[in-house]
PDB file of C-alpha atoms in Angstrom:
ATOM      1  CA  MET A   1      28.153  22.343 -10.176  1.00  0.00           C
ATOM      2  CA  GLN A   2      25.265  22.124  -7.718  1.00  0.00           C
ATOM      3  CA  ILE A   3      24.907  25.914  -7.537  1.00  0.00           C
ATOM      4  CA  GLY A   4      24.990  26.137 -11.325  1.00  0.00           C
ATOM      5  CA  ALA A   5      22.386  23.390 -11.619  1.00  0.00           C
ATOM      6  CA  GLN A   6      20.057  25.194  -9.233  1.00  0.00           C
ATOM      7  CA  GLU A   7      20.250  28.397 -11.262  1.00  0.00           C
ATOM      8  CA  MET A   8      19.610  26.432 -14.465  1.00  0.00           C
ATOM      9  CA  PHE A   9      16.478  24.864 -12.956  1.00  0.00           C
ATOM     10  CA  VAL A  10      15.231  28.253 -11.765  1.00  0.00           C
ATOM     11  CA  GLN A  11      15.653  29.871 -15.179  1.00  0.00           C
ATOM     12  CA  ASN A  12      14.031  26.884 -16.912  1.00  0.00           C
ATOM     13  CA  MET A  13      10.987  27.065 -14.627  1.00  0.00           C
ATOM     14  CA  LYS A  14      10.657  30.825 -15.118  1.00  0.00           C
ATOM     15  CA  ARG A  15      10.758  30.346 -18.877  1.00  0.00           C
ATOM     16  CA  ARG A  16       8.043  27.691 -18.781  1.00  0.00           C
ATOM     17  CA  LEU A  17       5.889  29.833 -16.457  1.00  0.00           C
ATOM     18  CA  ALA A  18       6.299  32.962 -18.587  1.00  0.00           C
ATOM     19  CA  ASN A  19       2.548  33.247 -19.303  1.00  0.00           C
ATOM     20  CA  LYS A  20       1.902  33.613 -15.559  1.00  0.00           C
ATOM     21  CA  PRO A  21       5.208  34.802 -14.058  1.00  0.00           C
ATOM     22  CA  GLU A  22       3.555  35.408 -10.697  1.00  0.00           C
ATOM     23  CA  LEU A  23       3.436  31.624 -10.225  1.00  0.00           C
ATOM     24  CA  ALA A  24       7.222  31.472 -10.006  1.00  0.00           C
ATOM     25  CA  ASP A  25       7.238  32.674  -6.392  1.00  0.00           C
ATOM     26  CA  GLU A  26       4.767  29.936  -5.429  1.00  0.00           C
ATOM     27  CA  LEU A  27       6.281  27.054  -7.372  1.00  0.00           C
ATOM     28  CA  ILE A  28      10.054  27.511  -7.390  1.00  0.00           C
ATOM     29  CA  PRO A  29      11.413  25.838  -4.235  1.00  0.00           C
ATOM     30  CA  ALA A  30      14.127  27.233  -1.984  1.00  0.00           C
ATOM     31  CA  PHE A  31      15.878  23.873  -1.619  1.00  0.00           C
ATOM     32  CA  PRO A  32      18.392  22.626  -4.209  1.00  0.00           C
ATOM     33  CA  PRO A  33      17.469  20.216  -7.033  1.00  0.00           C
ATOM     34  CA  ALA A  34      17.296  16.515  -6.066  1.00  0.00           C
ATOM     35  CA  CYS A  35      16.745  17.198  -2.357  1.00  0.00           C
ATOM     36  CA  ARG A  36      13.366  15.787  -3.337  1.00  0.00           C
ATOM     37  CA  ARG A  37      12.756  13.536  -6.318  1.00  0.00           C
ATOM     38  CA  LEU A  38      12.900  15.443  -9.593  1.00  0.00           C
ATOM     39  CA  THR A  39       9.522  15.431 -11.364  1.00  0.00           C
ATOM     40  CA  PRO A  40      10.019  17.190 -14.704  1.00  0.00           C
ATOM     41  CA  GLY A  41       6.520  16.300 -15.956  1.00  0.00           C
ATOM     42  CA  PRO A  42       6.681  17.465 -19.606  1.00  0.00           C
ATOM     43  CA  GLY A  43       3.892  19.989 -20.149  1.00  0.00           C
ATOM     44  CA  TYR A  44       2.978  20.249 -16.465  1.00  0.00           C
ATOM     45  CA  LEU A  45       4.222  23.776 -15.792  1.00  0.00           C
ATOM     46  CA  GLU A  46       2.830  24.957 -19.118  1.00  0.00           C
ATOM     47  CA  ALA A  47      -0.581  23.538 -18.179  1.00  0.00           C
ATOM     48  CA  LEU A  48      -0.579  25.568 -14.962  1.00  0.00           C
ATOM     49  CA  THR A  49      -0.293  28.778 -16.979  1.00  0.00           C
ATOM     50  CA  ASP A  50      -3.397  28.010 -19.047  1.00  0.00           C
ATOM     51  CA  ASP A  51      -6.191  30.585 -18.727  1.00  0.00           C
ATOM     52  CA  LYS A  52      -8.606  27.832 -17.675  1.00  0.00           C
ATOM     53  CA  VAL A  53      -6.451  26.862 -14.689  1.00  0.00           C
ATOM     54  CA  ASP A  54      -6.473  28.559 -11.285  1.00  0.00           C
ATOM     55  CA  ILE A  55      -3.725  27.789  -8.779  1.00  0.00           C
ATOM     56  CA  VAL A  56      -4.896  27.682  -5.156  1.00  0.00           C
ATOM     57  CA  THR A  57      -2.144  27.408  -2.545  1.00  0.00           C
ATOM     58  CA  SER A  58      -4.324  27.756   0.555  1.00  0.00           C
ATOM     59  CA  ASN A  59      -4.788  24.507   2.487  1.00  0.00           C
ATOM     60  CA  ILE A  60      -8.055  22.575   2.308  1.00  0.00           C
ATOM     61  CA  ILE A  61      -9.661  22.539   5.755  1.00  0.00           C
ATOM     62  CA  LYS A  62     -13.054  21.044   4.916  1.00  0.00           C
ATOM     63  CA  VAL A  63     -14.849  19.118   2.193  1.00  0.00           C
ATOM     64  CA  ASP A  64     -18.624  19.409   1.904  1.00  0.00           C
ATOM     65  CA  GLU A  65     -21.352  18.226  -0.479  1.00  0.00           C
ATOM     66  CA  THR A  66     -20.601  20.790  -3.164  1.00  0.00           C
ATOM     67  CA  GLY A  67     -16.925  21.629  -2.872  1.00  0.00           C
ATOM     68  CA  ILE A  68     -14.033  22.551  -0.604  1.00  0.00           C
ATOM     69  CA  VAL A  69     -13.364  25.197   2.028  1.00  0.00           C
ATOM     70  CA  THR A  70      -9.805  26.507   2.156  1.00  0.00           C
ATOM     71  CA  ALA A  71      -7.880  28.148   4.977  1.00  0.00           C
ATOM     72  CA  ASP A  72      -8.425  31.579   3.439  1.00  0.00           C
ATOM     73  CA  GLY A  73     -12.159  31.191   4.186  1.00  0.00           C
ATOM     74  CA  GLN A  74     -13.329  30.693   0.607  1.00  0.00           C
ATOM     75  CA  HIS A  75     -15.707  27.997  -0.558  1.00  0.00           C
ATOM     76  CA  ARG A  76     -14.867  26.615  -3.966  1.00  0.00           C
ATOM     77  CA  PRO A  77     -17.386  24.382  -5.776  1.00  0.00           C
ATOM     78  CA  VAL A  78     -15.844  21.295  -7.400  1.00  0.00           C
ATOM     79  CA  ASP A  79     -17.152  18.467  -9.569  1.00  0.00           C
ATOM     80  CA  MET A  80     -14.293  16.120  -8.775  1.00  0.00           C
ATOM     81  CA  LEU A  81     -11.658  16.002  -6.035  1.00  0.00           C
ATOM     82  CA  VAL A  82      -8.523  13.965  -6.762  1.00  0.00           C
ATOM     83  CA  CYS A  83      -6.318  13.208  -3.759  1.00  0.00           C
ATOM     84  CA  ALA A  84      -2.666  12.726  -4.659  1.00  0.00           C
ATOM     85  CA  THR A  85      -1.266  12.184  -1.182  1.00  0.00           C
ATOM     86  CA  GLY A  86       1.702   9.966  -2.037  1.00  0.00           C
ATOM     87  CA  PHE A  87       2.434   6.645  -0.377  1.00  0.00           C
ATOM     88  CA  ASP A  88       3.650   5.216   2.923  1.00  0.00           C
ATOM     89  CA  THR A  89       7.447   5.336   3.138  1.00  0.00           C
ATOM     90  CA  SER A  90       7.788   4.455   6.820  1.00  0.00           C
ATOM     91  CA  CYS A  91       9.053   0.926   6.003  1.00  0.00           C
ATOM     92  CA  THR A  92       6.482  -0.424   8.489  1.00  0.00           C
ATOM     93  CA  PRO A  93       5.436  -3.938   7.381  1.00  0.00           C
ATOM     94  CA  ARG A  94       1.820  -4.417   6.334  1.00  0.00           C
ATOM     95  CA  PHE A  95       1.579  -7.560   8.461  1.00  0.00           C
ATOM     96  CA  THR A  96       3.151  -8.726  11.724  1.00  0.00           C
ATOM     97  CA  ILE A  97       6.683 -10.120  11.463  1.00  0.00           C
ATOM     98  CA  LYS A  98       8.106 -11.433  14.749  1.00  0.00           C
ATOM     99  CA  GLY A  99      11.773 -11.978  15.477  1.00  0.00           C
ATOM    100  CA  ARG A 100      13.751 -13.350  18.393  1.00  0.00           C
ATOM    101  CA  GLY A 101      12.250 -12.590  21.787  1.00  0.00           C
ATOM    102  CA  GLY A 102       8.857 -11.895  20.237  1.00  0.00           C
ATOM    103  CA  ILE A 103       9.769  -8.390  19.065  1.00  0.00           C
ATOM    104  CA  THR A 104       8.018  -7.345  15.889  1.00  0.00           C
ATOM    105  CA  LEU A 105       9.723  -5.670  12.964  1.00  0.00           C
ATOM    106  CA  SER A 106       7.442  -2.668  13.441  1.00  0.00           C
ATOM    107  CA  GLU A 107       8.779  -2.284  16.983  1.00  0.00           C
ATOM    108  CA  ARG A 108      12.373  -2.822  15.864  1.00  0.00           C
ATOM    109  CA  TRP A 109      12.014  -0.131  13.206  1.00  0.00           C
ATOM    110  CA  ARG A 110       9.841   2.272  15.215  1.00  0.00           C
ATOM    111  CA  GLU A 111      12.552   4.920  15.517  1.00  0.00           C
ATOM    112  CA  THR A 112      14.596   4.110  12.433  1.00  0.00           C
ATOM    113  CA  PRO A 113      14.538   1.191   9.950  1.00  0.00           C
ATOM    114  CA  GLU A 114      18.080  -0.058  10.546  1.00  0.00           C
ATOM    115  CA  ASN A 115      19.365  -2.891   8.406  1.00  0.00           C
ATOM    116  CA  TYR A 116      22.438  -4.397   6.766  1.00  0.00           C
ATOM    117  CA  LEU A 117      22.998  -3.502   3.099  1.00  0.00           C
ATOM    118  CA  SER A 118      19.194  -3.140   2.791  1.00  0.00           C
ATOM    119  CA  VAL A 119      18.770  -6.937   2.784  1.00  0.00           C
ATOM    120  CA  ALA A 120      18.541  -8.042   6.447  1.00  0.00           C
ATOM    121  CA  THR A 121      18.228  -6.812  10.025  1.00  0.00           C
ATOM    122  CA  ASP A 122      19.475  -8.250  13.297  1.00  0.00           C
ATOM    123  CA  GLY A 123      17.152 -10.301  15.454  1.00  0.00           C
ATOM    124  CA  PHE A 124      15.137 -11.612  12.505  1.00  0.00           C
ATOM    125  CA  PRO A 125      16.774 -14.844  11.338  1.00  0.00           C
ATOM    126  CA  ASN A 126      16.021 -16.204   7.868  1.00  0.00           C
ATOM    127  CA  TYR A 127      14.305 -12.936   6.927  1.00  0.00           C
ATOM    128  CA  PHE A 128      15.674 -11.380   3.761  1.00  0.00           C
ATOM    129  CA  ILE A 129      14.435  -8.097   2.326  1.00  0.00           C
ATOM    130  CA  SER A 130      14.086  -6.979  -1.269  1.00  0.00           C
ATOM    131  CA  LEU A 131      13.897  -3.196  -1.715  1.00  0.00           C
ATOM    132  CA  GLY A 132      14.000  -2.631   1.995  1.00  0.00           C
ATOM    133  CA  PRO A 133      15.193   0.510   3.786  1.00  0.00           C
ATOM    134  CA  ASN A 134      18.092   2.283   2.052  1.00  0.00           C
ATOM    135  CA  ALA A 135      17.624   0.238  -1.119  1.00  0.00           C
ATOM    136  CA  GLY A 136      16.361   2.904  -3.520  1.00  0.00           C
ATOM    137  CA  LEU A 137      18.620   4.569  -6.038  1.00  0.00           C
ATOM    138  CA  GLY A 138      19.133   8.249  -6.622  1.00  0.00           C
ATOM    139  CA  GLU A 139      20.264   7.227 -10.087  1.00  0.00           C
ATOM    140  CA  GLY A 140      20.704   3.998 -12.033  1.00  0.00           C
ATOM    141  CA  ASN A 141      18.804   0.806 -12.759  1.00  0.00           C
ATOM    142  CA  LEU A 142      16.842  -0.530  -9.793  1.00  0.00           C
ATOM    143  CA  LEU A 143      16.147  -3.849 -11.533  1.00  0.00           C
ATOM    144  CA  VAL A 144      19.846  -4.737 -11.332  1.00  0.00           C
ATOM    145  CA  VAL A 145      19.789  -4.081  -7.578  1.00  0.00           C
ATOM    146  CA  ILE A 146      16.764  -6.371  -7.172  1.00  0.00           C
ATOM    147  CA  GLU A 147      18.499  -9.130  -9.124  1.00  0.00           C
ATOM    148  CA  LYS A 148      21.680  -8.868  -7.055  1.00  0.00           C
ATOM    149  CA  SER A 149      19.687  -8.912  -3.821  1.00  0.00           C
ATOM    150  CA  VAL A 150      17.917 -12.103  -4.886  1.00  0.00           C
ATOM    151  CA  ASP A 151      21.290 -13.599  -5.822  1.00  0.00           C
ATOM    152  CA  TYR A 152      22.474 -12.788  -2.301  1.00  0.00           C
ATOM    153  CA  PHE A 153      19.422 -14.443  -0.728  1.00  0.00           C
ATOM    154  CA  THR A 154      19.942 -17.506  -2.885  1.00  0.00           C
ATOM    155  CA  GLU A 155      23.574 -17.879  -1.832  1.00  0.00           C
ATOM    156  CA  CYS A 156      22.525 -17.666   1.817  1.00  0.00           C
ATOM    157  CA  VAL A 157      19.847 -20.340   1.377  1.00  0.00           C
ATOM    158  CA  LEU A 158      22.239 -22.601  -0.520  1.00  0.00           C
ATOM    159  CA  LYS A 159      24.767 -22.368   2.314  1.00  0.00           C
ATOM    160  CA  MET A 160      22.059 -23.158   4.872  1.00  0.00           C
ATOM    161  CA  GLN A 161      21.026 -26.233   2.896  1.00  0.00           C
ATOM    162  CA  ARG A 162      24.581 -27.356   2.259  1.00  0.00           C
ATOM    163  CA  ASP A 163      25.809 -26.920   5.834  1.00  0.00           C
ATOM    164  CA  HIS A 164      22.538 -27.879   7.581  1.00  0.00           C
ATOM    165  CA  ILE A 165      22.120 -24.428   9.133  1.00  0.00           C
ATOM    166  CA  ARG A 166      18.719 -23.845  10.714  1.00  0.00           C
ATOM    167  CA  ALA A 167      18.917 -20.088  11.158  1.00  0.00           C
ATOM    168  CA  MET A 168      21.004 -17.256   9.748  1.00  0.00           C
ATOM    169  CA  SER A 169      20.970 -13.688  11.033  1.00  0.00           C
ATOM    170  CA  VAL A 170      23.108 -10.604  10.537  1.00  0.00           C
ATOM    171  CA  ARG A 171      25.105  -9.412  13.550  1.00  0.00           C
ATOM    172  CA  ARG A 172      23.963  -6.323  15.447  1.00  0.00           C
ATOM    173  CA  GLU A 173      27.334  -4.615  15.015  1.00  0.00           C
ATOM    174  CA  ALA A 174      27.138  -5.032  11.231  1.00  0.00           C
ATOM    175  CA  VAL A 175      23.770  -3.284  11.203  1.00  0.00           C
ATOM    176  CA  GLN A 176      25.125  -0.482  13.373  1.00  0.00           C
ATOM    177  CA  ARG A 177      28.128   0.018  11.092  1.00  0.00           C
ATOM    178  CA  PHE A 178      25.917   0.248   8.006  1.00  0.00           C
ATOM    179  CA  THR A 179      23.594   2.722   9.751  1.00  0.00           C
ATOM    180  CA  LYS A 180      26.577   4.875  10.728  1.00  0.00           C
ATOM    181  CA  TYR A 181      27.940   4.697   7.201  1.00  0.00           C
ATOM    182  CA  CYS A 182      24.585   5.794   5.739  1.00  0.00           C
ATOM    183  CA  ASP A 183      24.364   8.790   8.063  1.00  0.00           C
ATOM    184  CA  GLN A 184      27.912   9.883   7.280  1.00  0.00           C
ATOM    185  CA  TYR A 185      27.420   9.437   3.553  1.00  0.00           C
ATOM    186  CA  PHE A 186      24.155  11.357   3.292  1.00  0.00           C
ATOM    187  CA  SER A 187      25.343  14.208   5.518  1.00  0.00           C
ATOM    188  CA  GLY A 188      27.438  15.448   2.614  1.00  0.00           C
ATOM    189  CA  THR A 189      24.787  15.073  -0.075  1.00  0.00           C
ATOM    190  CA  VAL A 190      21.895  17.130  -1.381  1.00  0.00           C
ATOM    191  CA  PHE A 191      19.449  14.554   0.013  1.00  0.00           C
ATOM    192  CA  SER A 192      20.039  15.928   3.523  1.00  0.00           C
ATOM    193  CA  GLY A 193      19.025  19.425   2.464  1.00  0.00           C
ATOM    194  CA  LYS A 194      16.188  21.295   4.140  1.00  0.00           C
ATOM    195  CA  CYS A 195      13.210  19.864   2.281  1.00  0.00           C
ATOM    196  CA  ARG A 196      10.280  17.632   3.178  1.00  0.00           C
ATOM    197  CA  SER A 197      11.047  14.455   1.283  1.00  0.00           C
ATOM    198  CA  TRP A 198       9.841  10.864   1.132  1.00  0.00           C
ATOM    199  CA  TYR A 199      13.550   9.995   1.193  1.00  0.00           C
ATOM    200  CA  LYS A 200      13.370  11.063   4.849  1.00  0.00           C
ATOM    201  CA  GLY A 201       9.953   9.642   5.659  1.00  0.00           C
ATOM    202  CA  GLY A 202       8.124  12.851   4.797  1.00  0.00           C
ATOM    203  CA  THR A 203      10.132  14.979   7.228  1.00  0.00           C
ATOM    204  CA  ASP A 204      12.293  18.062   6.729  1.00  0.00           C
ATOM    205  CA  ASP A 205      15.351  16.942   8.631  1.00  0.00           C
ATOM    206  CA  GLY A 206      14.968  13.220   9.363  1.00  0.00           C
ATOM    207  CA  ARG A 207      17.341  10.407   8.452  1.00  0.00           C
ATOM    208  CA  VAL A 208      17.563   9.411   4.804  1.00  0.00           C
ATOM    209  CA  THR A 209      16.121   5.894   4.901  1.00  0.00           C
ATOM    210  CA  ALA A 210      14.873   5.390   1.357  1.00  0.00           C
ATOM    211  CA  LEU A 211      18.074   5.703  -0.680  1.00  0.00           C
ATOM    212  CA  TRP A 212      21.162   3.560  -1.132  1.00  0.00           C
ATOM    213  CA  PRO A 213      24.274   5.325   0.200  1.00  0.00           C
ATOM    214  CA  GLY A 214      26.224   5.275  -3.038  1.00  0.00           C
ATOM    215  CA  THR A 215      26.028   4.689  -6.753  1.00  0.00           C
ATOM    216  CA  CYS A 216      24.151   2.004  -8.653  1.00  0.00           C
ATOM    217  CA  SER A 217      27.454   0.229  -9.268  1.00  0.00           C
ATOM    218  CA  SER A 218      28.288   0.119  -5.564  1.00  0.00           C
ATOM    219  CA  ALA A 219      24.805  -1.229  -4.788  1.00  0.00           C
ATOM    220  CA  THR A 220      25.396  -4.221  -7.063  1.00  0.00           C
ATOM    221  CA  LEU A 221      28.967  -4.865  -5.928  1.00  0.00           C
ATOM    222  CA  THR A 222      29.108  -4.116  -2.208  1.00  0.00           C
ATOM    223  CA  GLY A 223      28.617  -7.205  -0.108  1.00  0.00           C
ATOM    224  CA  ARG A 224      25.895  -8.777  -2.237  1.00  0.00           C
ATOM    225  CA  GLY A 225      27.355  -8.897  -5.720  1.00  0.00           C
TER     226      GLY A 225
END
């Protein structure tokens, strides 16, 4: 099915680029569909074939007062430069969060953002995460996952209030088991293909840290439903 899907995508892109077939070699990726997020963008490929549009694939190495200089040595005058550089997917917190022993969450997640069911990490008691590492969905309704996560937090807080618990933290071994499960799960999926993806922190072959290791149904039922 995956091989058939890839061929279908290729033929669809070639059909939509028919006015400038030479663009196919530049735009059709070598990696399989869904290794990176699918961005169908109705009308996008057709717009690239318009006579008023020029496709430049050479990297920008300099911006000056009147335009850009690309790696091929050409200067191209521009009236407006729009930077669409994506967003930070490193899972590094925007502010300092300290856990036991004074370690910060940035330090704890420097190599990999390990966690338990995408809702907590060891060494940081009473810290619950919504849409943390490995929380995103490859398919399904993310709002349901958010709701179930909040339900999980609420149950934890209720137990702390009821049983006079001052601090609650996930065990280190639970985090390690979930990390191992994620790696094993993604190793057999298209998300681990050879492509530079935000699923893997913008790397070609890094760990998949953005996606939930399973279906939408499993995300709302496993451990926090």
